[in-house]
Short mmCIF file of C-alpha atoms in Angstrom, two decimals:
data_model
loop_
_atom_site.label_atom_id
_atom_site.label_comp_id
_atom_site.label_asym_id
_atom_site.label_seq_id
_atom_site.Cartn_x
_atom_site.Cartn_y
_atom_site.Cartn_z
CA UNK A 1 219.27 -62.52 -60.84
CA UNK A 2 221.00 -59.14 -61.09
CA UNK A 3 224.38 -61.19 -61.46
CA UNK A 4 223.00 -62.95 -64.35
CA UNK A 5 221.82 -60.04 -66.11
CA UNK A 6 225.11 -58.17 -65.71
CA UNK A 7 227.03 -60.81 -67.73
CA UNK A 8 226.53 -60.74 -71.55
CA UNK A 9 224.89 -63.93 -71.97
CA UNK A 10 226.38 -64.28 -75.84
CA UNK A 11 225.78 -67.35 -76.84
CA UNK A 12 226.91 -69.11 -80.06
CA UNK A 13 225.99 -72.00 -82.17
CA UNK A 14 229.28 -74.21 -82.04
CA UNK A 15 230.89 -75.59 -84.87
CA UNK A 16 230.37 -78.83 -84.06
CA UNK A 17 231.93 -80.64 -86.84
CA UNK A 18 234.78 -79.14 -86.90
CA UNK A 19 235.55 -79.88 -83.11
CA UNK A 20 235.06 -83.19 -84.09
CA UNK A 21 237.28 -83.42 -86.39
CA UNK A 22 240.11 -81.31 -84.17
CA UNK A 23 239.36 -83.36 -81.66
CA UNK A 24 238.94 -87.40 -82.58
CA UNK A 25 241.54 -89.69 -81.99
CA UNK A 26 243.28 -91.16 -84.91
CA UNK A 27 243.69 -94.25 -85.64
CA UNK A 28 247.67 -95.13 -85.98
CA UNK A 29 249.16 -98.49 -85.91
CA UNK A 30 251.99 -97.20 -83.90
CA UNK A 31 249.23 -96.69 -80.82
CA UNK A 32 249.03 -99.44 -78.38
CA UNK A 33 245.64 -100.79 -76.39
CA UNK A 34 244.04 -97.61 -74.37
CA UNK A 35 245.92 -94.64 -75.99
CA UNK A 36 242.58 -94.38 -77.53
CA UNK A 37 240.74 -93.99 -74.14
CA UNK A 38 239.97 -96.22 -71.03
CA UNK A 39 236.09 -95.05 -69.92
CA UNK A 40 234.71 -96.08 -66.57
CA UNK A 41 230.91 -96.34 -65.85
CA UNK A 42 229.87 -95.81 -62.01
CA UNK A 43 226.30 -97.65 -61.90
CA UNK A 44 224.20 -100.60 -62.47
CA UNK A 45 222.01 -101.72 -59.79
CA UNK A 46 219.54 -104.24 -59.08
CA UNK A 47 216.40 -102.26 -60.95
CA UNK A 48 218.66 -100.63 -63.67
CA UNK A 49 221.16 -102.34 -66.05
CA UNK A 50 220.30 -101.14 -69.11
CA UNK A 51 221.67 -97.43 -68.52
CA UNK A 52 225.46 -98.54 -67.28
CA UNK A 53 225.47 -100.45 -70.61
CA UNK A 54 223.95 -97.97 -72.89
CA UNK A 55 227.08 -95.65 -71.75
CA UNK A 56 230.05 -98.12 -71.51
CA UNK A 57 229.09 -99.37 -74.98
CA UNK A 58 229.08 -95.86 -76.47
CA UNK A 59 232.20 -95.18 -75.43
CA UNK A 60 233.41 -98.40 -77.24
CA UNK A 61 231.67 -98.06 -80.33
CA UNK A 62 232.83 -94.19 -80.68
CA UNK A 63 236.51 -95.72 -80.57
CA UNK A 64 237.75 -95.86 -77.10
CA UNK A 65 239.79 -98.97 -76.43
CA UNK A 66 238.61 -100.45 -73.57
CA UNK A 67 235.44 -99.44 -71.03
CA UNK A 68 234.46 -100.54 -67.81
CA UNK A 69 231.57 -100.53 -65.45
CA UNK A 70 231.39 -100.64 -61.55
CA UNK A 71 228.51 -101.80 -60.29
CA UNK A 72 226.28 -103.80 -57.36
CA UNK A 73 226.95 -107.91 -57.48
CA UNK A 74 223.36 -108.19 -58.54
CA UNK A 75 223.44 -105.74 -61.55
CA UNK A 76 226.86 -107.71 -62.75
CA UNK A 77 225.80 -111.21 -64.31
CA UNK A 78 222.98 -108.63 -66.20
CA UNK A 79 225.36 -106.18 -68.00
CA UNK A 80 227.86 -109.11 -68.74
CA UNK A 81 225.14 -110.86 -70.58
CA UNK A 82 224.77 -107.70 -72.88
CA UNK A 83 228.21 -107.93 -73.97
CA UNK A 84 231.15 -109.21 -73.44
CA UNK A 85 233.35 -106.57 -74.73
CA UNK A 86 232.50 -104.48 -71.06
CA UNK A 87 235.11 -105.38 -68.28
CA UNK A 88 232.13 -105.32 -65.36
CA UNK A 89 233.39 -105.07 -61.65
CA UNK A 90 230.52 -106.13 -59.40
CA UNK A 91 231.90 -104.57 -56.38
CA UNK A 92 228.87 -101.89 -55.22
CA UNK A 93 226.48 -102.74 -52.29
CA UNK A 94 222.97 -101.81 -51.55
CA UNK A 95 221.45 -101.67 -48.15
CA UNK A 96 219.75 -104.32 -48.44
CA UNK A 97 222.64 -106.48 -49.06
CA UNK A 98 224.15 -105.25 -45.58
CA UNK A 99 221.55 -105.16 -43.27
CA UNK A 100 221.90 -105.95 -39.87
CA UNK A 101 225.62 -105.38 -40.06
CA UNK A 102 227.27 -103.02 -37.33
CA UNK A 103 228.47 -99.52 -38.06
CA UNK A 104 232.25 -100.56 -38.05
CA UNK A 105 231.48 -103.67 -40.82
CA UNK A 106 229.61 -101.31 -43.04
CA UNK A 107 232.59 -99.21 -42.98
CA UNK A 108 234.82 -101.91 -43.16
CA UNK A 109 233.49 -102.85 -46.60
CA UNK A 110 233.31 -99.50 -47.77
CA UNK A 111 237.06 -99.18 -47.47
CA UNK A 112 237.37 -102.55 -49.48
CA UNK A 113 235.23 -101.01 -52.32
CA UNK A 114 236.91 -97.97 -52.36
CA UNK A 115 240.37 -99.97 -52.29
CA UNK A 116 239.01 -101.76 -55.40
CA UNK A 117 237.99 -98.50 -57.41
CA UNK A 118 241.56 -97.06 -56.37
CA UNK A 119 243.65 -99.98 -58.10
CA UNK A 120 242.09 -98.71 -61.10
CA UNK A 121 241.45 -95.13 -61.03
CA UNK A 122 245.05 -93.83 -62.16
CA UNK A 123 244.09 -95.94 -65.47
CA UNK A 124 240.74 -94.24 -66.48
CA UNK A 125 241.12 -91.24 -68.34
CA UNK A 126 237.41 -90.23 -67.62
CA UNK A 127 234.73 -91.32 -65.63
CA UNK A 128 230.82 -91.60 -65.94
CA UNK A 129 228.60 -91.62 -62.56
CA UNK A 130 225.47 -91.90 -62.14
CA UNK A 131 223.57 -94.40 -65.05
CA UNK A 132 221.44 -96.49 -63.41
CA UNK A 133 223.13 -95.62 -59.69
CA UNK A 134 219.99 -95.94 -58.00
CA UNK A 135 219.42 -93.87 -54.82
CA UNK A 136 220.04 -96.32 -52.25
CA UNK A 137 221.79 -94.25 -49.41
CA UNK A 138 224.45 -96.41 -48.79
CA UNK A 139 225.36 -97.01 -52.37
CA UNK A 140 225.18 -92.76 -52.82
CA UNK A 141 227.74 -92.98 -49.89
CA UNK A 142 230.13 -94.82 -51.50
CA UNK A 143 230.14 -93.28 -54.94
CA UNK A 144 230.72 -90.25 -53.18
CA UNK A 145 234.00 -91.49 -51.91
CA UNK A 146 235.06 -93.12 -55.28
CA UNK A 147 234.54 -89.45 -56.80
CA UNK A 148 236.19 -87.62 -54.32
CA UNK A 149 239.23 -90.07 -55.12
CA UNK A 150 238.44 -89.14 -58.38
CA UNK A 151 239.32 -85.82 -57.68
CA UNK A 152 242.52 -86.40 -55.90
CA UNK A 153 243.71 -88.44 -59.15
CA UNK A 154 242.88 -85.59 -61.19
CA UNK A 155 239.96 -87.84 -63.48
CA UNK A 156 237.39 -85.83 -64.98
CA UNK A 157 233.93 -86.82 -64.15
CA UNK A 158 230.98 -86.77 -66.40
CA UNK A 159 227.92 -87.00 -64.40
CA UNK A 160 224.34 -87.41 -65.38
CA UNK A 161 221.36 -89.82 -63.98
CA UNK A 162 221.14 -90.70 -60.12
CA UNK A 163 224.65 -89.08 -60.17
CA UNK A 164 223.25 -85.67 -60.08
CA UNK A 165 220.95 -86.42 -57.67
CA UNK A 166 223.85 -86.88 -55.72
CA UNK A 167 225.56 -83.85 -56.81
CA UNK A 168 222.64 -81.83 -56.12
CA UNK A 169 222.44 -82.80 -52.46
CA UNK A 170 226.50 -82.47 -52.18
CA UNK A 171 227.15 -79.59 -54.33
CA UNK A 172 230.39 -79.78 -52.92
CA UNK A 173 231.49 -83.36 -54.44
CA UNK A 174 231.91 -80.98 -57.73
CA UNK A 175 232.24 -77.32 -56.56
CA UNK A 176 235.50 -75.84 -57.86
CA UNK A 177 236.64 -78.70 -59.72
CA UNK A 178 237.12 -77.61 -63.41
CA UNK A 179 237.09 -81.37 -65.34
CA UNK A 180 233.37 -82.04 -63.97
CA UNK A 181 230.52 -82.25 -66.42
CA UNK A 182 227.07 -81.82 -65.70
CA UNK A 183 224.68 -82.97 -67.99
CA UNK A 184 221.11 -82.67 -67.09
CA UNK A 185 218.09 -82.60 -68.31
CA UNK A 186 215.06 -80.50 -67.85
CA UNK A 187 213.84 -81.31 -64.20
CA UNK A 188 217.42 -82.11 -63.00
CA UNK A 189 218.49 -78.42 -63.92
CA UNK A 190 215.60 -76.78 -62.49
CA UNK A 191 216.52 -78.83 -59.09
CA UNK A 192 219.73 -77.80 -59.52
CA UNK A 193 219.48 -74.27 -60.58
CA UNK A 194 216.94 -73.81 -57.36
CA UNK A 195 219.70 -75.72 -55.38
CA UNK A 196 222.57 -73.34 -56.27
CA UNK A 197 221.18 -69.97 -57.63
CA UNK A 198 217.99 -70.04 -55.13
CA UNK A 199 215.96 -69.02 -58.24
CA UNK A 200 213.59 -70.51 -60.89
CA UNK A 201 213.85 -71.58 -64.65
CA UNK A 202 213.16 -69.30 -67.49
CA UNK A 203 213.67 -69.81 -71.38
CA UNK A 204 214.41 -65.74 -71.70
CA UNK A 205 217.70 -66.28 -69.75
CA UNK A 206 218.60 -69.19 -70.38
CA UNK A 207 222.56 -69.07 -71.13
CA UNK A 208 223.06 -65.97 -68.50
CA UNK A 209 221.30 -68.52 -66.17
CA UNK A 210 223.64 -71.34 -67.42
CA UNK A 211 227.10 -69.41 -67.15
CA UNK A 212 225.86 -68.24 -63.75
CA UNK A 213 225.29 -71.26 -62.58
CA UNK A 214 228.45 -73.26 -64.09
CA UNK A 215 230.41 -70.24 -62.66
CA UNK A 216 228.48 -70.46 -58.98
CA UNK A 217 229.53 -73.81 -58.62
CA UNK A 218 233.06 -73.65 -59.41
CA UNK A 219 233.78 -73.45 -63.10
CA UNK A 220 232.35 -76.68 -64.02
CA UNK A 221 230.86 -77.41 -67.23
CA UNK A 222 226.97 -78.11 -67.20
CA UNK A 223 225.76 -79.37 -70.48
CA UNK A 224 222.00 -78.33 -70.70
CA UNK A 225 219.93 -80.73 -72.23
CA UNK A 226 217.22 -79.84 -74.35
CA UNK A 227 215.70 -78.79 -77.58
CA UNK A 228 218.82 -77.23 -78.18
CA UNK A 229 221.75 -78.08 -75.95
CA UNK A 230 223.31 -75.10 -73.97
CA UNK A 231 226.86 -75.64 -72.59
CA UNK A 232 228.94 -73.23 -70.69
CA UNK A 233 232.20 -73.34 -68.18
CA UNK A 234 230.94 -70.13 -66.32
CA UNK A 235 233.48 -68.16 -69.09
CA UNK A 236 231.31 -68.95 -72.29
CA UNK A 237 228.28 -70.22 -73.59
CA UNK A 238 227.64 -72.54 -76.67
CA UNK A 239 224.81 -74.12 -78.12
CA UNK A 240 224.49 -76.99 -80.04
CA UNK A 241 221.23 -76.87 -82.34
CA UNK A 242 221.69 -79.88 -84.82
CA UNK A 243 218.04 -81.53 -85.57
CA UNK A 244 218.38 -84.77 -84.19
CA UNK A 245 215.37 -87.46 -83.84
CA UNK A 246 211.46 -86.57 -82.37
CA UNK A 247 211.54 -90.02 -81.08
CA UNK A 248 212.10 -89.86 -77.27
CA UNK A 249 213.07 -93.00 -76.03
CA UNK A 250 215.08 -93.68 -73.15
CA UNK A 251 218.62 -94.03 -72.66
CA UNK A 252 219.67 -90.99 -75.36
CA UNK A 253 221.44 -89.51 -71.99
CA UNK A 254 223.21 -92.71 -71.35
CA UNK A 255 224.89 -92.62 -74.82
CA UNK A 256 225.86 -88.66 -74.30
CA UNK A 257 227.07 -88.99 -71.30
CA UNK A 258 229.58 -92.31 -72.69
CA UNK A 259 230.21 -90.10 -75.87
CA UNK A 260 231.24 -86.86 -73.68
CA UNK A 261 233.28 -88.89 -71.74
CA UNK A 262 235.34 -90.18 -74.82
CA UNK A 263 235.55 -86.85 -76.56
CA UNK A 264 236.92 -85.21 -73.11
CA UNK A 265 238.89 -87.56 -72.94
CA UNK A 266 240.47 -86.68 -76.74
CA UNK A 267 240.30 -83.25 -76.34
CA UNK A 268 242.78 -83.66 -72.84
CA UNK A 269 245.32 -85.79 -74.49
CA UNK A 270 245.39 -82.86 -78.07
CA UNK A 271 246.14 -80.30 -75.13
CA UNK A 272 247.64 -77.36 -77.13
CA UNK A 273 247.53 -79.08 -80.27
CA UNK A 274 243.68 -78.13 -81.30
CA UNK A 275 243.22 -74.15 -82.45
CA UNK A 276 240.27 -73.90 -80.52
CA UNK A 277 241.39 -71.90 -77.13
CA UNK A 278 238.18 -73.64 -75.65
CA UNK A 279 238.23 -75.51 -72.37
CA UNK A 280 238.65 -79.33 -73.13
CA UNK A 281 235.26 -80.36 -71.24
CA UNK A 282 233.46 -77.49 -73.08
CA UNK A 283 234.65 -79.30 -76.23
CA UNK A 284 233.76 -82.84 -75.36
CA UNK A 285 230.55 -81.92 -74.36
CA UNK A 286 230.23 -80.48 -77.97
CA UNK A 287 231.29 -83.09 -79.78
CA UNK A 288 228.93 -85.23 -77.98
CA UNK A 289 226.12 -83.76 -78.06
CA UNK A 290 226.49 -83.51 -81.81
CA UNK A 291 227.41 -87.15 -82.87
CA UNK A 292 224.54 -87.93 -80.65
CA UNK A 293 221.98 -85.55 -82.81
CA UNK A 294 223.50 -87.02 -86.19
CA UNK A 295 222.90 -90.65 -84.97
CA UNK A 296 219.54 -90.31 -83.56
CA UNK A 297 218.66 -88.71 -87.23
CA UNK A 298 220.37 -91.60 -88.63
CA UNK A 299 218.65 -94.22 -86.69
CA UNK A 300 214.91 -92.65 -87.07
CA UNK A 301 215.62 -91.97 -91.09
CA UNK A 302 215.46 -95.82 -91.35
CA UNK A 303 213.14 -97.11 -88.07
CA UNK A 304 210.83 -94.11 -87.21
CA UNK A 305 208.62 -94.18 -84.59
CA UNK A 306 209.96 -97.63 -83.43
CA UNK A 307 213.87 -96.17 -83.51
CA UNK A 308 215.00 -97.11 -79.80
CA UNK A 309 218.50 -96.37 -77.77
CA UNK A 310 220.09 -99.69 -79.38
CA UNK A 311 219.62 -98.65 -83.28
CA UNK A 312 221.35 -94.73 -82.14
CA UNK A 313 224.07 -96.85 -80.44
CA UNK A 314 224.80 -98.62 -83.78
CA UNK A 315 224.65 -95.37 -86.09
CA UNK A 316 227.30 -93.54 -83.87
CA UNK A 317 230.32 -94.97 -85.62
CA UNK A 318 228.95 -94.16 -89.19
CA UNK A 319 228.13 -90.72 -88.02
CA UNK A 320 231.57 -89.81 -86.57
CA UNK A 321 232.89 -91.81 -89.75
CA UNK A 322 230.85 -89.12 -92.17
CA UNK A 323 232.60 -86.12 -90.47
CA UNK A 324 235.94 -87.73 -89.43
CA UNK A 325 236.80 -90.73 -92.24
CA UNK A 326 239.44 -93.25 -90.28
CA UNK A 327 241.43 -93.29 -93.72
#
C-alpha cells in the first residue's frame, strides 16, 4: 500500500468522443473483406451460449468485417442458430466429453485443438476469452494453450468472464504482456487485486490501486468496471463517466468486451497516425466503454425497465454513427 500511495494517482475523465472519432475505421471502397477487423471469441459451452454471441455480434455490428467464435461441439449448433453471420468453430472439449480416455489421448486431442486455433490465429487481429468459457478444468487447460499461442503471434487479448478466472489462477498467462486487457467487474477485481497486490478494495484509492495493479502484473491494461469505468496501463489512469442505463441486465460485459476488442484493434492498425500519445489498448478500452454507455442510454430511452442486452446490441451502430457519421 505504500507503493500505491507514492504514485500520483491523477486520474482524468477521457475524451471519449474524440478517441472515437481518431480512432474508427473508415469506411473506403478501396478496403477489401477484414481490413476492417477479424474478432475471435474463445467460449461457448454447454450451459452458456448466449455470452460468446453477445460479443462476436458486437464486434460485427460496430463494423468489423468478419467475427468468429471457438467453442465446445455442444455450444456450436446453439450460437449458429442465433445468427448466421458468426463463423462458429465447435472444436473445445469438456471433461465430460473425454472421460475415461488415457492421459496420452487427452493430450493427443489437445494438440489437435490447439492445431485448429493455430491455422487461424495469424488472421485475428484481436481476441476475446472468456464469455461463457465455463470452468471445466480441462477446457481452462486448453484455452490456456490457445492464449499462450496467442502471445507468441503477437494477438492482443481482451479477457473478461470465466477468462479471468483463469487469469487470476495463472497470473502468468498475462504478466508482462502489454496488448492484454482486463476487464472486470466488481468481485473479479477484488479477487484479483487480493491475488496480485495481497491487499483489499477501497473506493478512496481506487486509480493508485488500479495503476498499481496494471503495473504489478506487467503493464497490462485492466479496464475497471463500474459506476464509472477506471482504466489504466500501470503509466496512466482514465476514467470514463458517461451516464449510461440503470437497467442491469446481463450480458453488458459481453458487448464491451466485443466492442474493446474492435476498437483495439483500430487503434493498432492508426499506429502513429492518431495525436493521442496513449497506449492503443488504453484507447480501445475507452472507446468501448463509451459506445457501450451511449447505447445502453439509447436502448432504455425507448424500452425502460424491460431494455435487455439484445436492444443495446442494436443501438451500438447508431451511437458510433452520432459521433463518427460513415459519410
Amino acid at each position: 500500500m505504500q507503493d500505491i500511495r507514492s504514485m500520483s494517482g491523477t486520474t482524468f475523465e477521457a475524451d471519449a468522443e474524440n478517441v472515437m472519432r481518431e480512432i474508427t475505421s473508415v469506411l473506403d471502397p478501396s478496403k477489401h473483406k477484414g481490413q476492417a477487423g477479424k474478432i475471435a471469441v474463445i467460449g461457448g459451452c454447454r450451459e452458456y451460449t448466449g455470452a460468446p454471441y453477445f460479443a462476436a455480434i458486437s464486434a460485427l455490428k460496430i463494423g468489423a468485417d468478419l467475427s468468429h467464435v471457438f467453442c465446445t461441439k455442444d455450444a456450436a449448433p446453439v450460437i449458429k442458430s442465433y445468427s448466421p453471420e458468426l463463423i462458429v468453430h465447435p472444436i473445445l472439449e469438456e471433461s465430460y466429453n473425454i472421460s475415461g480416455l488415457e492421459d496420452e489421448e487427452r493430450r493427443c486431442i489437445s494438440s489437435k485443438i490447439l492445431a485448429e486455433v493455430d491455422k487461424w490465429m495469424e488472421r485475428f487481429d484481436c481476441l476475446v476469452v472468456g464469455p461463457g468459457l465455463g470452468r471445466d478444468p480441462y477446457l481452462l487447460e486448453c484455452v490456456s494453450e490457445i492464449m499462450k499461442h496467442a502471445r507468441q503471434s503477437n494477438v492482443p487479448i481482451v479477457i473478461d468472464g470465466d477468462g479471468l478466472f483463469l487469469v487470476t489462477n495463472s497470473i502468468a498467462l498475462v504478466s508482462g504482456y502489454p496488448l492484454a486487457v482486463l476487464t472486470p467487474n466488481v468481485n473479479e477485481y477484488k479477487r484479483l487485486v487480493q491475488k496480485v497486490l495481497n491487499c483489499e478494495v477501497n473506493d478512496r484509492d481506487a486509480p493508485e490501486l488500479l495503476q498499481s495493479l496494471a503495473k504489478q502484473i506487467g503493464g497490462v491494461t485492466i479496464l475497471q468496471k463500474g459506476k464509472s469505468d477506471l482504466i489504466s496501463d500501470g503509466e496512466i489512469a482514465k476514467s470514463v463517466s458517461i451516464y449510461g442505463s440503470p437497467r442491469r441486465c446481463g450480458g453488458q460485459g459481453d458487448i464491451l468486451s466485443g466492442s474493446v476488442a474492435v476498437f483495439l484493434s483500430w487503434a493498432r492498425a492508426k499506429g502513429k497516425a492518431t495525436t493521442s500519445q496513449m497506449n492503443p489498448t488504453v484507447l480501445g478500452c475507452i472507446a468501448g466503454s463509451a459506445l457501450l454507455r451511449k447505447a445502453a442510454s439509447l436502448a432504455f430511452k425507448d424500452k425502460k425497465r424491460s431494455t435487455l442486452t439484445t436492444d443495446i446490441i442494436e443501438c451500438l451502430g447508431r451511437s458510433l454513427e452520432d459521433i463518427c457519421p460513415a459519410c
